[in-house]
Amino acid sequence: MVVSGYTPPMICLVLALWLLTARAADPEPGAAVEALQAQMMERYEAQDFGEAAVLARRSVELLEPVSSPDDLELAGLVNNLAVMLKSAGEYPQARAAYERSIGIFARNPAAPYEQTAVTHNSLARLLAIMGQHADSLRHLRRAEALFEAAANPADNVRRGVVARNLVEVHKEAGEQAEALHQTERWLAFFESAYGSEDPRLGDALEQQARLRRSMGRPAEALVPCERAITLLQGPEYA
């Protein structure tokens, strides 16, 4: 079971779950880890993040002795630990766990690029919260490169989320032109995934309008602003 740190816009929380496979040679650790992960999810959903982190750490400690350095199951458990620590406000420990998970993925050629990219994106969001914007940008660029290399249309929502996060990093750096460019990419990926009339486009359009106004281009802000209002509230409000 892997909990993804990826959270699409306009949705409070999305949990991407992979089933944990018990090891054929020694089923007991696998069964025990699976039980701990189930308890972890219960505590997470109850917003008892501290206890969820404790259970996540126990899962990692239980699987470590029977894992290789490039074990993808272990990478998933470490990723889950990072999500729980972040939720508990333990940011430095969460960062270390995300970095460890990414390191395991990097050592295993069989690691799914999607999960690797999502973990880079999750770490980037954490680093932005911590004020580490240069490091955040580096991980977002890595996520972007992984998705671009795969060129899979099924990734368009995730690519849009990465672009959305790039908007925030570039805004923090005062790089408004690049932030505006990333809103255009965000919008394009979401339009490809959801169609042109979906309310989930509204956030990207609103960001476009705000950036254009702040750049002294109010006339250019009018069209995305009106479109956002139409999508979010209905045409009678535009």
PDB file of C-alpha atoms in Angstrom:
ATOM      1  CA  MET A   1       0.000   0.000   0.000  1.00  0.00           C
ATOM      2  CA  VAL A   2       1.498   3.311  -1.009  1.00  0.00           C
ATOM      3  CA  VAL A   3      -0.074   6.591  -0.019  1.00  0.00           C
ATOM      4  CA  SER A   4       0.627   9.265  -2.564  1.00  0.00           C
ATOM      5  CA  GLY A   5       1.413  12.792  -1.530  1.00  0.00           C
ATOM      6  CA  TYR A   6      -0.180  13.955  -4.794  1.00  0.00           C
ATOM      7  CA  THR A   7      -3.295  16.045  -4.265  1.00  0.00           C
ATOM      8  CA  PRO A   8      -5.187  17.283  -7.331  1.00  0.00           C
ATOM      9  CA  PRO A   9      -6.700  20.783  -7.126  1.00  0.00           C
ATOM     10  CA  MET A  10     -10.230  21.188  -5.746  1.00  0.00           C
ATOM     11  CA  ILE A  11     -10.070  17.832  -3.995  1.00  0.00           C
ATOM     12  CA  CYS A  12      -9.215  17.772  -0.302  1.00  0.00           C
ATOM     13  CA  LEU A  13      -7.243  14.536  -0.487  1.00  0.00           C
ATOM     14  CA  VAL A  14      -6.687  11.739  -2.959  1.00  0.00           C
ATOM     15  CA  LEU A  15      -5.088   8.509  -1.773  1.00  0.00           C
ATOM     16  CA  ALA A  16      -3.495   6.338  -4.426  1.00  0.00           C
ATOM     17  CA  LEU A  17      -3.285   2.848  -2.973  1.00  0.00           C
ATOM     18  CA  TRP A  18      -1.151  -0.041  -4.096  1.00  0.00           C
ATOM     19  CA  LEU A  19      -1.799  -3.425  -2.498  1.00  0.00           C
ATOM     20  CA  LEU A  20       1.100  -4.681  -0.433  1.00  0.00           C
ATOM     21  CA  THR A  21       2.101  -8.174  -1.585  1.00  0.00           C
ATOM     22  CA  ALA A  22       3.160 -10.603   1.133  1.00  0.00           C
ATOM     23  CA  ARG A  23       6.488 -12.260   0.387  1.00  0.00           C
ATOM     24  CA  ALA A  24       6.175 -15.894  -0.601  1.00  0.00           C
ATOM     25  CA  ALA A  25       9.361 -16.943   1.208  1.00  0.00           C
ATOM     26  CA  ASP A  26       8.378 -15.352   4.503  1.00  0.00           C
ATOM     27  CA  PRO A  27       4.687 -14.391   4.640  1.00  0.00           C
ATOM     28  CA  GLU A  28       4.710 -13.263   8.260  1.00  0.00           C
ATOM     29  CA  PRO A  29       6.464  -9.888   7.780  1.00  0.00           C
ATOM     30  CA  GLY A  30       4.259  -9.153   4.790  1.00  0.00           C
ATOM     31  CA  ALA A  31       1.073  -9.930   6.709  1.00  0.00           C
ATOM     32  CA  ALA A  32       2.207  -7.925   9.719  1.00  0.00           C
ATOM     33  CA  VAL A  33       3.179  -4.947   7.559  1.00  0.00           C
ATOM     34  CA  GLU A  34      -0.139  -5.083   5.749  1.00  0.00           C
ATOM     35  CA  ALA A  35      -1.965  -5.000   9.096  1.00  0.00           C
ATOM     36  CA  LEU A  36       0.122  -2.053  10.279  1.00  0.00           C
ATOM     37  CA  GLN A  37      -0.562  -0.180   7.055  1.00  0.00           C
ATOM     38  CA  ALA A  38      -4.289  -0.740   7.469  1.00  0.00           C
ATOM     39  CA  GLN A  39      -4.110   0.655  11.003  1.00  0.00           C
ATOM     40  CA  MET A  40      -2.025   3.560   9.708  1.00  0.00           C
ATOM     41  CA  MET A  41      -4.706   4.433   7.171  1.00  0.00           C
ATOM     42  CA  GLU A  42      -7.393   4.301   9.866  1.00  0.00           C
ATOM     43  CA  ARG A  43      -5.443   6.755  12.028  1.00  0.00           C
ATOM     44  CA  TYR A  44      -4.666   8.939   9.015  1.00  0.00           C
ATOM     45  CA  GLU A  45      -8.307   9.169   8.015  1.00  0.00           C
ATOM     46  CA  ALA A  46      -9.146  10.007  11.640  1.00  0.00           C
ATOM     47  CA  GLN A  47      -6.524  12.795  11.403  1.00  0.00           C
ATOM     48  CA  ASP A  48      -4.469  11.222  14.166  1.00  0.00           C
ATOM     49  CA  PHE A  49      -1.303  11.924  12.220  1.00  0.00           C
ATOM     50  CA  GLY A  50       1.140  11.365  15.046  1.00  0.00           C
ATOM     51  CA  GLU A  51      -0.074   7.805  15.631  1.00  0.00           C
ATOM     52  CA  ALA A  52      -0.249   7.214  11.880  1.00  0.00           C
ATOM     53  CA  ALA A  53       3.427   8.172  11.640  1.00  0.00           C
ATOM     54  CA  VAL A  54       4.309   5.770  14.464  1.00  0.00           C
ATOM     55  CA  LEU A  55       2.566   2.914  12.635  1.00  0.00           C
ATOM     56  CA  ALA A  56       4.222   3.868   9.350  1.00  0.00           C
ATOM     57  CA  ARG A  57       7.643   3.790  10.997  1.00  0.00           C
ATOM     58  CA  ARG A  58       6.928   0.369  12.521  1.00  0.00           C
ATOM     59  CA  SER A  59       6.040  -0.906   9.048  1.00  0.00           C
ATOM     60  CA  VAL A  60       9.383   0.276   7.679  1.00  0.00           C
ATOM     61  CA  GLU A  61      11.316  -1.192  10.598  1.00  0.00           C
ATOM     62  CA  LEU A  62       9.571  -4.547  10.172  1.00  0.00           C
ATOM     63  CA  LEU A  63      10.316  -4.849   6.449  1.00  0.00           C
ATOM     64  CA  GLU A  64      13.876  -3.447   6.469  1.00  0.00           C
ATOM     65  CA  PRO A  65      15.644  -6.607   7.721  1.00  0.00           C
ATOM     66  CA  VAL A  66      14.277  -8.697   4.834  1.00  0.00           C
ATOM     67  CA  SER A  67      14.614  -6.026   2.132  1.00  0.00           C
ATOM     68  CA  SER A  68      17.303  -5.264  -0.414  1.00  0.00           C
ATOM     69  CA  PRO A  69      18.563  -1.672  -0.906  1.00  0.00           C
ATOM     70  CA  ASP A  70      16.469  -1.294  -4.068  1.00  0.00           C
ATOM     71  CA  ASP A  71      13.274  -2.912  -2.749  1.00  0.00           C
ATOM     72  CA  LEU A  72      10.234  -1.146  -4.197  1.00  0.00           C
ATOM     73  CA  GLU A  73       7.947  -2.334  -1.389  1.00  0.00           C
ATOM     74  CA  LEU A  74      10.289  -0.692   1.091  1.00  0.00           C
ATOM     75  CA  ALA A  75      10.327   2.474  -1.038  1.00  0.00           C
ATOM     76  CA  GLY A  76       6.538   2.539  -0.869  1.00  0.00           C
ATOM     77  CA  LEU A  77       6.512   2.160   2.904  1.00  0.00           C
ATOM     78  CA  VAL A  78       9.113   4.911   3.303  1.00  0.00           C
ATOM     79  CA  ASN A  79       7.004   7.130   1.049  1.00  0.00           C
ATOM     80  CA  ASN A  80       4.004   6.451   3.290  1.00  0.00           C
ATOM     81  CA  LEU A  81       6.113   7.368   6.311  1.00  0.00           C
ATOM     82  CA  ALA A  82       6.996  10.666   4.619  1.00  0.00           C
ATOM     83  CA  VAL A  83       3.312  11.456   4.011  1.00  0.00           C
ATOM     84  CA  MET A  84       2.436  10.726   7.644  1.00  0.00           C
ATOM     85  CA  LEU A  85       5.355  12.768   9.000  1.00  0.00           C
ATOM     86  CA  LYS A  86       4.442  15.695   6.765  1.00  0.00           C
ATOM     87  CA  SER A  87       0.833  15.506   7.949  1.00  0.00           C
ATOM     88  CA  ALA A  88       2.088  15.469  11.553  1.00  0.00           C
ATOM     89  CA  GLY A  89       4.150  18.606  10.901  1.00  0.00           C
ATOM     90  CA  GLU A  90       7.475  16.767  11.236  1.00  0.00           C
ATOM     91  CA  TYR A  91       8.916  18.420   8.139  1.00  0.00           C
ATOM     92  CA  PRO A  92      12.668  17.640   8.414  1.00  0.00           C
ATOM     93  CA  GLN A  93      11.930  13.964   9.080  1.00  0.00           C
ATOM     94  CA  ALA A  94       9.414  13.908   6.226  1.00  0.00           C
ATOM     95  CA  ARG A  95      12.004  15.384   3.890  1.00  0.00           C
ATOM     96  CA  ALA A  96      14.525  12.693   4.846  1.00  0.00           C
ATOM     97  CA  ALA A  97      11.931   9.973   4.227  1.00  0.00           C
ATOM     98  CA  TYR A  98      10.955  11.358   0.814  1.00  0.00           C
ATOM     99  CA  GLU A  99      14.628  11.584  -0.155  1.00  0.00           C
ATOM    100  CA  ARG A 100      15.207   8.017   0.963  1.00  0.00           C
ATOM    101  CA  SER A 101      12.221   6.790  -1.052  1.00  0.00           C
ATOM    102  CA  ILE A 102      13.479   8.618  -4.139  1.00  0.00           C
ATOM    103  CA  GLY A 103      16.914   7.090  -3.620  1.00  0.00           C
ATOM    104  CA  ILE A 104      15.456   3.578  -3.576  1.00  0.00           C
ATOM    105  CA  PHE A 105      13.457   4.273  -6.727  1.00  0.00           C
ATOM    106  CA  ALA A 106      16.616   5.594  -8.428  1.00  0.00           C
ATOM    107  CA  ARG A 107      18.511   2.364  -7.680  1.00  0.00           C
ATOM    108  CA  ASN A 108      15.847   0.112  -9.190  1.00  0.00           C
ATOM    109  CA  PRO A 109      15.391   0.190 -12.985  1.00  0.00           C
ATOM    110  CA  ALA A 110      11.973  -1.416 -12.506  1.00  0.00           C
ATOM    111  CA  ALA A 111      10.694   1.515 -10.450  1.00  0.00           C
ATOM    112  CA  PRO A 112       7.538   2.987 -12.041  1.00  0.00           C
ATOM    113  CA  TYR A 113       8.320   6.447 -13.384  1.00  0.00           C
ATOM    114  CA  GLU A 114       4.897   7.706 -12.271  1.00  0.00           C
ATOM    115  CA  GLN A 115       5.532   6.954  -8.605  1.00  0.00           C
ATOM    116  CA  THR A 116       9.052   8.359  -8.805  1.00  0.00           C
ATOM    117  CA  ALA A 117       7.756  11.571 -10.375  1.00  0.00           C
ATOM    118  CA  VAL A 118       4.901  11.887  -7.881  1.00  0.00           C
ATOM    119  CA  THR A 119       7.347  11.467  -5.004  1.00  0.00           C
ATOM    120  CA  HIS A 120       9.569  14.216  -6.430  1.00  0.00           C
ATOM    121  CA  ASN A 121       6.466  16.417  -6.668  1.00  0.00           C
ATOM    122  CA  SER A 122       5.434  15.610  -3.102  1.00  0.00           C
ATOM    123  CA  LEU A 123       8.906  16.414  -1.806  1.00  0.00           C
ATOM    124  CA  ALA A 124       8.880  19.658  -3.802  1.00  0.00           C
ATOM    125  CA  ARG A 125       5.631  20.733  -2.148  1.00  0.00           C
ATOM    126  CA  LEU A 126       7.090  20.002   1.278  1.00  0.00           C
ATOM    127  CA  LEU A 127      10.243  21.970   0.482  1.00  0.00           C
ATOM    128  CA  ALA A 128       8.141  24.922  -0.644  1.00  0.00           C
ATOM    129  CA  ILE A 129       6.337  24.871   2.718  1.00  0.00           C
ATOM    130  CA  MET A 130       9.763  24.847   4.390  1.00  0.00           C
ATOM    131  CA  GLY A 131      10.860  27.846   2.335  1.00  0.00           C
ATOM    132  CA  GLN A 132      13.436  25.811   0.386  1.00  0.00           C
ATOM    133  CA  HIS A 133      12.342  27.140  -3.009  1.00  0.00           C
ATOM    134  CA  ALA A 134      15.496  26.340  -4.983  1.00  0.00           C
ATOM    135  CA  ASP A 135      15.375  22.706  -3.862  1.00  0.00           C
ATOM    136  CA  SER A 136      11.636  22.627  -4.508  1.00  0.00           C
ATOM    137  CA  LEU A 137      12.199  23.831  -8.074  1.00  0.00           C
ATOM    138  CA  ARG A 138      14.859  21.171  -8.624  1.00  0.00           C
ATOM    139  CA  HIS A 139      12.495  18.346  -7.658  1.00  0.00           C
ATOM    140  CA  LEU A 140       9.641  19.788  -9.697  1.00  0.00           C
ATOM    141  CA  ARG A 141      11.895  19.909 -12.738  1.00  0.00           C
ATOM    142  CA  ARG A 142      12.845  16.286 -12.150  1.00  0.00           C
ATOM    143  CA  ALA A 143       9.185  15.272 -11.936  1.00  0.00           C
ATOM    144  CA  GLU A 144       8.489  17.259 -15.089  1.00  0.00           C
ATOM    145  CA  ALA A 145      11.352  15.537 -16.927  1.00  0.00           C
ATOM    146  CA  LEU A 146      10.153  12.059 -15.963  1.00  0.00           C
ATOM    147  CA  PHE A 147       6.638  12.732 -17.204  1.00  0.00           C
ATOM    148  CA  GLU A 148       7.919  14.398 -20.375  1.00  0.00           C
ATOM    149  CA  ALA A 149      10.157  11.440 -21.187  1.00  0.00           C
ATOM    150  CA  ALA A 150       7.229   9.032 -20.815  1.00  0.00           C
ATOM    151  CA  ALA A 151       4.962  11.209 -22.990  1.00  0.00           C
ATOM    152  CA  ASN A 152       1.894   9.384 -21.689  1.00  0.00           C
ATOM    153  CA  PRO A 153      -1.408  11.267 -22.097  1.00  0.00           C
ATOM    154  CA  ALA A 154      -2.681   9.444 -19.016  1.00  0.00           C
ATOM    155  CA  ASP A 155      -0.267  11.610 -16.996  1.00  0.00           C
ATOM    156  CA  ASN A 156      -1.798  14.931 -18.033  1.00  0.00           C
ATOM    157  CA  VAL A 157      -3.486  15.574 -14.698  1.00  0.00           C
ATOM    158  CA  ARG A 158      -0.257  14.869 -12.822  1.00  0.00           C
ATOM    159  CA  ARG A 159       1.684  17.053 -15.274  1.00  0.00           C
ATOM    160  CA  GLY A 160      -0.831  19.804 -14.679  1.00  0.00           C
ATOM    161  CA  VAL A 161      -0.315  19.480 -10.935  1.00  0.00           C
ATOM    162  CA  VAL A 162       3.450  19.796 -11.375  1.00  0.00           C
ATOM    163  CA  ALA A 163       2.895  22.921 -13.491  1.00  0.00           C
ATOM    164  CA  ARG A 164       0.580  24.303 -10.794  1.00  0.00           C
ATOM    165  CA  ASN A 165       3.305  23.813  -8.196  1.00  0.00           C
ATOM    166  CA  LEU A 166       5.842  25.466 -10.508  1.00  0.00           C
ATOM    167  CA  VAL A 167       3.535  28.486 -10.640  1.00  0.00           C
ATOM    168  CA  GLU A 168       3.798  28.892  -6.877  1.00  0.00           C
ATOM    169  CA  VAL A 169       7.584  28.459  -6.783  1.00  0.00           C
ATOM    170  CA  HIS A 170       8.139  30.995  -9.557  1.00  0.00           C
ATOM    171  CA  LYS A 171       5.733  33.447  -7.932  1.00  0.00           C
ATOM    172  CA  GLU A 172       7.678  33.194  -4.679  1.00  0.00           C
ATOM    173  CA  ALA A 173      10.871  33.920  -6.624  1.00  0.00           C
ATOM    174  CA  GLY A 174       9.279  36.982  -8.255  1.00  0.00           C
ATOM    175  CA  GLU A 175       9.482  35.332 -11.676  1.00  0.00           C
ATOM    176  CA  GLN A 176       6.052  36.357 -12.898  1.00  0.00           C
ATOM    177  CA  ALA A 177       6.623  35.698 -16.599  1.00  0.00           C
ATOM    178  CA  GLU A 178       7.664  32.099 -15.925  1.00  0.00           C
ATOM    179  CA  ALA A 179       4.790  31.679 -13.469  1.00  0.00           C
ATOM    180  CA  LEU A 180       2.390  32.862 -16.173  1.00  0.00           C
ATOM    181  CA  HIS A 181       3.919  30.387 -18.626  1.00  0.00           C
ATOM    182  CA  GLN A 182       3.340  27.585 -16.148  1.00  0.00           C
ATOM    183  CA  THR A 183      -0.336  28.576 -15.731  1.00  0.00           C
ATOM    184  CA  GLU A 184      -0.695  28.100 -19.486  1.00  0.00           C
ATOM    185  CA  ARG A 185       0.844  24.623 -19.258  1.00  0.00           C
ATOM    186  CA  TRP A 186      -1.329  23.793 -16.242  1.00  0.00           C
ATOM    187  CA  LEU A 187      -4.435  24.856 -18.142  1.00  0.00           C
ATOM    188  CA  ALA A 188      -3.437  22.947 -21.295  1.00  0.00           C
ATOM    189  CA  PHE A 189      -2.823  19.693 -19.411  1.00  0.00           C
ATOM    190  CA  PHE A 190      -6.111  19.968 -17.516  1.00  0.00           C
ATOM    191  CA  GLU A 191      -8.049  20.810 -20.680  1.00  0.00           C
ATOM    192  CA  SER A 192      -6.567  17.734 -22.332  1.00  0.00           C
ATOM    193  CA  ALA A 193      -7.580  15.575 -19.386  1.00  0.00           C
ATOM    194  CA  TYR A 194     -10.960  17.070 -18.441  1.00  0.00           C
ATOM    195  CA  GLY A 195     -12.219  18.986 -21.478  1.00  0.00           C
ATOM    196  CA  SER A 196     -12.687  22.720 -21.919  1.00  0.00           C
ATOM    197  CA  GLU A 197     -15.826  23.119 -19.793  1.00  0.00           C
ATOM    198  CA  ASP A 198     -14.703  21.475 -16.564  1.00  0.00           C
ATOM    199  CA  PRO A 199     -14.733  23.589 -13.371  1.00  0.00           C
ATOM    200  CA  ARG A 200     -11.341  22.158 -12.452  1.00  0.00           C
ATOM    201  CA  LEU A 201      -9.842  24.549 -14.998  1.00  0.00           C
ATOM    202  CA  GLY A 202     -10.974  27.493 -12.906  1.00  0.00           C
ATOM    203  CA  ASP A 203      -7.947  27.665 -10.609  1.00  0.00           C
ATOM    204  CA  ALA A 204      -5.504  27.889 -13.522  1.00  0.00           C
ATOM    205  CA  LEU A 205      -7.577  30.581 -15.196  1.00  0.00           C
ATOM    206  CA  GLU A 206      -7.837  32.563 -11.973  1.00  0.00           C
ATOM    207  CA  GLN A 207      -4.065  32.405 -11.529  1.00  0.00           C
ATOM    208  CA  GLN A 208      -3.592  33.602 -15.104  1.00  0.00           C
ATOM    209  CA  ALA A 209      -5.857  36.568 -14.497  1.00  0.00           C
ATOM    210  CA  ARG A 210      -4.126  37.521 -11.249  1.00  0.00           C
ATOM    211  CA  LEU A 211      -0.659  37.312 -12.762  1.00  0.00           C
ATOM    212  CA  ARG A 212      -1.617  39.382 -15.770  1.00  0.00           C
ATOM    213  CA  ARG A 213      -3.100  42.061 -13.534  1.00  0.00           C
ATOM    214  CA  SER A 214      -0.003  42.102 -11.327  1.00  0.00           C
ATOM    215  CA  MET A 215       2.158  42.444 -14.453  1.00  0.00           C
ATOM    216  CA  GLY A 216       0.242  45.569 -15.480  1.00  0.00           C
ATOM    217  CA  ARG A 217      -1.810  43.837 -18.178  1.00  0.00           C
ATOM    218  CA  PRO A 218      -5.387  44.177 -16.893  1.00  0.00           C
ATOM    219  CA  ALA A 219      -6.998  43.950 -20.335  1.00  0.00           C
ATOM    220  CA  GLU A 220      -5.398  40.532 -20.859  1.00  0.00           C
ATOM    221  CA  ALA A 221      -6.706  39.422 -17.471  1.00  0.00           C
ATOM    222  CA  LEU A 222     -10.330  39.924 -18.445  1.00  0.00           C
ATOM    223  CA  VAL A 223     -10.777  36.859 -20.661  1.00  0.00           C
ATOM    224  CA  PRO A 224      -9.403  34.218 -18.232  1.00  0.00           C
ATOM    225  CA  CYS A 225     -11.233  35.936 -15.366  1.00  0.00           C
ATOM    226  CA  GLU A 226     -14.588  35.771 -17.124  1.00  0.00           C
ATOM    227  CA  ARG A 227     -13.987  32.193 -18.221  1.00  0.00           C
ATOM    228  CA  ALA A 228     -13.106  31.165 -14.663  1.00  0.00           C
ATOM    229  CA  ILE A 229     -16.305  32.734 -13.338  1.00  0.00           C
ATOM    230  CA  THR A 230     -18.340  30.955 -16.013  1.00  0.00           C
ATOM    231  CA  LEU A 231     -16.806  27.591 -15.207  1.00  0.00           C
ATOM    232  CA  LEU A 232     -16.996  27.939 -11.437  1.00  0.00           C
ATOM    233  CA  GLN A 233     -20.364  29.687 -11.026  1.00  0.00           C
ATOM    234  CA  GLY A 234     -22.201  29.452 -14.347  1.00  0.00           C
ATOM    235  CA  PRO A 235     -22.576  31.729 -17.385  1.00  0.00           C
ATOM    236  CA  GLU A 236     -25.138  33.998 -15.688  1.00  0.00           C
ATOM    237  CA  TYR A 237     -22.370  35.319 -13.377  1.00  0.00           C
ATOM    238  CA  ALA A 238     -19.841  36.148 -16.097  1.00  0.00           C
TER     239      ALA A 238
END
